[in-house]
PDB file of C-alpha atoms in Angstrom:
ATOM      1  CA  MET A 272      66.743 119.408 128.502  1.00  0.00           C
ATOM      2  CA  ASN A 273      64.842 117.487 125.865  1.00  0.00           C
ATOM      3  CA  VAL A 274      66.264 116.195 122.532  1.00  0.00           C
ATOM      4  CA  MET A 275      64.325 114.445 119.786  1.00  0.00           C
ATOM      5  CA  ILE A 276      66.170 112.495 117.069  1.00  0.00           C
ATOM      6  CA  ASN A 277      64.467 110.941 114.062  1.00  0.00           C
ATOM      7  CA  HIS A 278      66.414 107.764 113.230  1.00  0.00           C
ATOM      8  CA  ALA A 279      65.816 105.901 109.963  1.00  0.00           C
ATOM      9  CA  GLU A 280      65.757 102.426 111.553  1.00  0.00           C
ATOM     10  CA  PHE A 281      64.438 103.030 115.078  1.00  0.00           C
ATOM     11  CA  GLY A 282      62.087 105.996 114.504  1.00  0.00           C
ATOM     12  CA  ASP A 283      61.690 108.903 116.930  1.00  0.00           C
ATOM     13  CA  ILE A 284      64.100 108.777 119.868  1.00  0.00           C
ATOM     14  CA  VAL A 285      63.429 111.225 122.723  1.00  0.00           C
ATOM     15  CA  TYR A 286      66.200 111.806 125.278  1.00  0.00           C
ATOM     16  CA  GLU A 287      65.505 113.811 128.430  1.00  0.00           C
ATOM     17  CA  GLU A 288      68.057 114.839 131.032  1.00  0.00           C
ATOM     18  CA  ASN A 289      67.462 116.892 134.160  1.00  0.00           C
ATOM     19  CA  PHE A 290      70.085 119.634 134.467  1.00  0.00           C
ATOM     20  CA  TRP A 291      70.105 119.641 138.285  1.00  0.00           C
ATOM     21  CA  THR A 292      69.950 115.925 139.074  1.00  0.00           C
ATOM     22  CA  GLY A 293      71.349 114.381 135.882  1.00  0.00           C
ATOM     23  CA  LYS A 294      68.407 111.956 135.776  1.00  0.00           C
ATOM     24  CA  LYS A 295      67.964 110.552 132.264  1.00  0.00           C
ATOM     25  CA  SER A 296      65.033 109.031 130.421  1.00  0.00           C
ATOM     26  CA  VAL A 297      64.708 107.618 126.924  1.00  0.00           C
ATOM     27  CA  SER A 298      61.674 106.805 124.810  1.00  0.00           C
ATOM     28  CA  ILE A 299      61.554 105.249 121.370  1.00  0.00           C
ATOM     29  CA  ASN A 300      58.533 105.871 119.122  1.00  0.00           C
ATOM     30  CA  GLY A 301      56.590 107.321 122.051  1.00  0.00           C
ATOM     31  CA  THR A 302      57.195 104.329 124.332  1.00  0.00           C
ATOM     32  CA  PRO A 303      59.230 105.140 127.468  1.00  0.00           C
ATOM     33  CA  LEU A 304      61.987 102.630 128.197  1.00  0.00           C
ATOM     34  CA  GLU A 305      62.263 100.955 131.592  1.00  0.00           C
ATOM     35  CA  LYS A 306      65.252 102.179 133.584  1.00  0.00           C
ATOM     36  CA  ILE A 307      67.619  99.392 134.687  1.00  0.00           C
ATOM     37  CA  SER A 308      70.435 101.517 136.086  1.00  0.00           C
ATOM     38  CA  LYS A 309      71.642 105.088 135.882  1.00  0.00           C
ATOM     39  CA  LYS A 310      72.718 104.692 132.249  1.00  0.00           C
ATOM     40  CA  GLN A 311      70.940 101.544 131.048  1.00  0.00           C
ATOM     41  CA  PHE A 312      67.386 101.112 129.818  1.00  0.00           C
ATOM     42  CA  ARG A 313      65.407  98.019 128.779  1.00  0.00           C
ATOM     43  CA  LEU A 314      63.734  97.781 125.378  1.00  0.00           C
ATOM     44  CA  GLN A 315      60.322  96.137 125.005  1.00  0.00           C
ATOM     45  CA  ASP A 316      61.930  93.134 123.287  1.00  0.00           C
ATOM     46  CA  GLY A 317      64.254  92.614 126.285  1.00  0.00           C
ATOM     47  CA  GLY A 318      67.396  94.208 124.812  1.00  0.00           C
ATOM     48  CA  THR A 319      69.284  96.966 126.565  1.00  0.00           C
ATOM     49  CA  VAL A 320      70.123 100.531 125.603  1.00  0.00           C
ATOM     50  CA  THR A 321      73.055 102.394 127.151  1.00  0.00           C
ATOM     51  CA  VAL A 322      73.381 106.180 127.355  1.00  0.00           C
ATOM     52  CA  SER A 323      76.937 107.514 127.547  1.00  0.00           C
ATOM     53  CA  GLY A 324      77.933 111.098 128.244  1.00  0.00           C
ATOM     54  CA  ASN A 325      75.582 113.926 129.143  1.00  0.00           C
ATOM     55  CA  PHE A 326      74.186 117.172 127.753  1.00  0.00           C
ATOM     56  CA  LEU A 327      77.325 119.209 128.456  1.00  0.00           C
ATOM     57  CA  GLN A 328      79.845 116.651 127.148  1.00  0.00           C
ATOM     58  CA  GLY A 329      77.722 115.217 124.359  1.00  0.00           C
ATOM     59  CA  ALA A 330      75.387 112.257 124.818  1.00  0.00           C
ATOM     60  CA  CYS A 331      75.349 109.036 122.770  1.00  0.00           C
ATOM     61  CA  LEU A 332      72.878 106.172 122.721  1.00  0.00           C
ATOM     62  CA  ASN A 333      74.196 102.630 122.177  1.00  0.00           C
ATOM     63  CA  LEU A 334      71.322 100.686 120.635  1.00  0.00           C
ATOM     64  CA  ASN A 335      71.773  97.189 119.118  1.00  0.00           C
ATOM     65  CA  GLY A 336      75.484  97.785 118.567  1.00  0.00           C
ATOM     66  CA  GLU A 337      74.899 101.132 116.851  1.00  0.00           C
ATOM     67  CA  THR A 338      76.008 104.425 118.423  1.00  0.00           C
ATOM     68  CA  ILE A 339      73.558 107.270 117.879  1.00  0.00           C
ATOM     69  CA  ARG A 340      74.737 110.803 118.719  1.00  0.00           C
ATOM     70  CA  LEU A 341      72.020 112.592 120.723  1.00  0.00           C
ATOM     71  CA  THR A 342      73.788 115.864 121.508  1.00  0.00           C
ATOM     72  CA  PRO A 343      76.931 117.219 119.816  1.00  0.00           C
ATOM     73  CA  LYS A 344      80.324 117.045 121.496  1.00  0.00           C
ATOM     74  CA  LEU A 345      81.667 120.097 123.272  1.00  0.00           C
ATOM     75  CA  LYS A 346      83.533 122.287 120.777  1.00  0.00           C
ATOM     76  CA  TRP A 347      86.812 124.073 121.496  1.00  0.00           C
ATOM     77  CA  TYR A 348      85.346 127.561 121.090  1.00  0.00           C
ATOM     78  CA  GLU A 349      82.561 126.757 123.581  1.00  0.00           C
ATOM     79  CA  VAL A 350      85.202 125.802 126.139  1.00  0.00           C
ATOM     80  CA  VAL A 351      87.194 128.987 125.446  1.00  0.00           C
ATOM     81  CA  LEU A 352      84.115 131.213 125.730  1.00  0.00           C
ATOM     82  CA  CYS A 353      83.166 129.623 129.041  1.00  0.00           C
ATOM     83  CA  ILE A 354      86.566 129.456 130.697  1.00  0.00           C
ATOM     84  CA  LEU A 355      87.554 133.056 129.858  1.00  0.00           C
ATOM     85  CA  PRO A 356      85.630 134.662 132.771  1.00  0.00           C
ATOM     86  CA  LEU A 357      87.273 132.341 135.288  1.00  0.00           C
ATOM     87  CA  ILE A 358      90.812 132.763 133.953  1.00  0.00           C
ATOM     88  CA  PHE A 359      90.436 136.531 133.544  1.00  0.00           C
ATOM     89  CA  THR A 360      89.101 137.025 137.084  1.00  0.00           C
ATOM     90  CA  LEU A 361      91.773 134.892 138.691  1.00  0.00           C
ATOM     91  CA  THR A 362      94.549 136.555 136.680  1.00  0.00           C
ATOM     92  CA  TRP A 363      93.412 140.176 137.065  1.00  0.00           C
ATOM     93  CA  GLY A 364      92.539 139.793 140.747  1.00  0.00           C
ATOM     94  CA  ASN A 365      95.978 138.438 141.633  1.00  0.00           C
ATOM     95  CA  ILE A 366      98.123 141.046 139.876  1.00  0.00           C
ATOM     96  CA  PRO A 367      98.458 144.175 142.073  1.00  0.00           C
ATOM     97  CA  ALA A 368      99.390 146.479 139.163  1.00  0.00           C
ATOM     98  CA  LEU A 369      96.132 145.608 137.373  1.00  0.00           C
ATOM     99  CA  CYS A 370      94.100 145.965 140.581  1.00  0.00           C
ATOM    100  CA  ASP A 371      95.498 149.503 140.921  1.00  0.00           C
ATOM    101  CA  ILE A 372      93.810 150.327 137.599  1.00  0.00           C
ATOM    102  CA  VAL A 373      90.497 148.546 138.297  1.00  0.00           C
ATOM    103  CA  PRO A 374      90.130 146.657 141.578  1.00  0.00           C
ATOM    104  CA  VAL A 375      88.775 143.173 140.903  1.00  0.00           C
ATOM    105  CA  VAL A 376      88.331 140.594 143.622  1.00  0.00           C
ATOM    106  CA  GLY A 377      90.285 137.450 142.844  1.00  0.00           C
ATOM    107  CA  GLY A 378      91.313 134.431 144.835  1.00  0.00           C
ATOM    108  CA  MET A 379      88.629 132.195 146.259  1.00  0.00           C
ATOM    109  CA  ILE A 380      85.792 134.730 145.951  1.00  0.00           C
ATOM    110  CA  GLY A 381      86.641 135.729 142.392  1.00  0.00           C
ATOM    111  CA  GLY A 382      87.285 132.109 141.441  1.00  0.00           C
ATOM    112  CA  ALA A 383      83.914 131.037 142.826  1.00  0.00           C
ATOM    113  CA  ILE A 384      82.095 133.827 140.978  1.00  0.00           C
ATOM    114  CA  GLY A 385      84.031 133.086 137.788  1.00  0.00           C
ATOM    115  CA  GLY A 386      83.323 129.359 138.125  1.00  0.00           C
ATOM    116  CA  VAL A 387      79.590 129.886 138.614  1.00  0.00           C
ATOM    117  CA  PHE A 388      79.267 132.184 135.614  1.00  0.00           C
ATOM    118  CA  SER A 389      81.475 129.882 133.525  1.00  0.00           C
ATOM    119  CA  MET A 390      79.132 126.947 134.197  1.00  0.00           C
ATOM    120  CA  VAL A 391      75.991 129.035 133.653  1.00  0.00           C
ATOM    121  CA  GLY A 392      77.498 130.327 130.419  1.00  0.00           C
ATOM    122  CA  LEU A 393      78.397 126.793 129.303  1.00  0.00           C
ATOM    123  CA  TYR A 394      74.869 125.532 129.869  1.00  0.00           C
ATOM    124  CA  ALA A 395      73.391 128.541 128.046  1.00  0.00           C
ATOM    125  CA  ILE A 396      75.852 128.195 125.151  1.00  0.00           C
ATOM    126  CA  ARG A 397      75.030 124.490 124.772  1.00  0.00           C
ATOM    127  CA  SER A 398      71.313 125.318 124.712  1.00  0.00           C
ATOM    128  CA  VAL A 399      71.464 127.532 121.588  1.00  0.00           C
ATOM    129  CA  LYS A 400      72.494 126.725 118.006  1.00  0.00           C
ATOM    130  CA  PRO A 401      73.703 129.878 116.174  1.00  0.00           C
ATOM    131  CA  LEU A 402      77.399 130.683 116.629  1.00  0.00           C
ATOM    132  CA  TRP A 403      76.767 134.430 116.931  1.00  0.00           C
ATOM    133  CA  LEU A 404      74.387 133.798 119.850  1.00  0.00           C
ATOM    134  CA  LYS A 405      76.965 131.572 121.556  1.00  0.00           C
ATOM    135  CA  ILE A 406      79.482 134.430 121.265  1.00  0.00           C
ATOM    136  CA  VAL A 407      76.969 136.939 122.673  1.00  0.00           C
ATOM    137  CA  ILE A 408      76.261 134.635 125.629  1.00  0.00           C
ATOM    138  CA  GLY A 409      80.012 134.177 126.233  1.00  0.00           C
ATOM    139  CA  ILE A 410      80.562 137.953 126.208  1.00  0.00           C
ATOM    140  CA  ALA A 411      77.572 138.489 128.531  1.00  0.00           C
ATOM    141  CA  SER A 412      78.920 135.874 130.947  1.00  0.00           C
ATOM    142  CA  PHE A 413      82.330 137.551 130.847  1.00  0.00           C
ATOM    143  CA  ALA A 414      80.808 141.016 131.431  1.00  0.00           C
ATOM    144  CA  LEU A 415      78.666 139.825 134.354  1.00  0.00           C
ATOM    145  CA  THR A 416      81.632 138.108 135.992  1.00  0.00           C
ATOM    146  CA  PHE A 417      83.865 141.157 135.564  1.00  0.00           C
ATOM    147  CA  GLY A 418      81.124 143.545 136.733  1.00  0.00           C
ATOM    148  CA  ILE A 419      80.333 141.597 139.886  1.00  0.00           C
ATOM    149  CA  CYS A 420      84.003 141.027 140.776  1.00  0.00           C
ATOM    150  CA  CYS A 421      84.765 144.689 140.055  1.00  0.00           C
ATOM    151  CA  GLY A 422      81.848 145.804 142.257  1.00  0.00           C
ATOM    152  CA  ILE A 423      83.068 143.607 145.096  1.00  0.00           C
ATOM    153  CA  GLY A 424      86.604 144.925 144.577  1.00  0.00           C
ATOM    154  CA  TYR A 425      85.441 148.554 144.824  1.00  0.00           C
ATOM    155  CA  ALA A 426      83.315 147.684 147.883  1.00  0.00           C
ATOM    156  CA  LEU A 427      86.325 146.105 149.625  1.00  0.00           C
ATOM    157  CA  ILE A 428      88.541 149.107 148.801  1.00  0.00           C
ATOM    158  CA  SER A 429      85.952 151.577 150.134  1.00  0.00           C
ATOM    159  CA  ALA A 430      85.412 149.466 153.276  1.00  0.00           C
ATOM    160  CA  LEU A 431      89.149 149.418 153.988  1.00  0.00           C
ATOM    161  CA  ASN A 432      89.533 153.186 153.528  1.00  0.00           C
TER     162      ASN A 432
END
């Protein structure tokens, strides 16, 4: 994930974060900053820059006493869109009357599948800007979770019969 901010005082600020490892790097006006620790970087003049947060929560850069927002904070509707597959799978899979209608695997298997698709959906939702596209991604994540858990539920029912 790569974010470029044009700041009036400091110029172009480029923030990079690896999704898998969480490794961060910062460059100001094309000059990469030396990494001191996991969240601190050294400026060319000897000052320090601190990065707080991450791509999913919202990242900020503390530079010379000023806080610069690099990525927006997580919004409530993004959380709702991402947590729906997990909650739905766990709820549906643990109510026998609903599983009589459509068998959906719940419990640990359904929770794991719901959790994976919730996180994948969250990352995808944070990567796009338009609200309608965030909603489409949330619905797609929900549909994939339900489809996979439903398929496993039908497979378990047919294996038991």
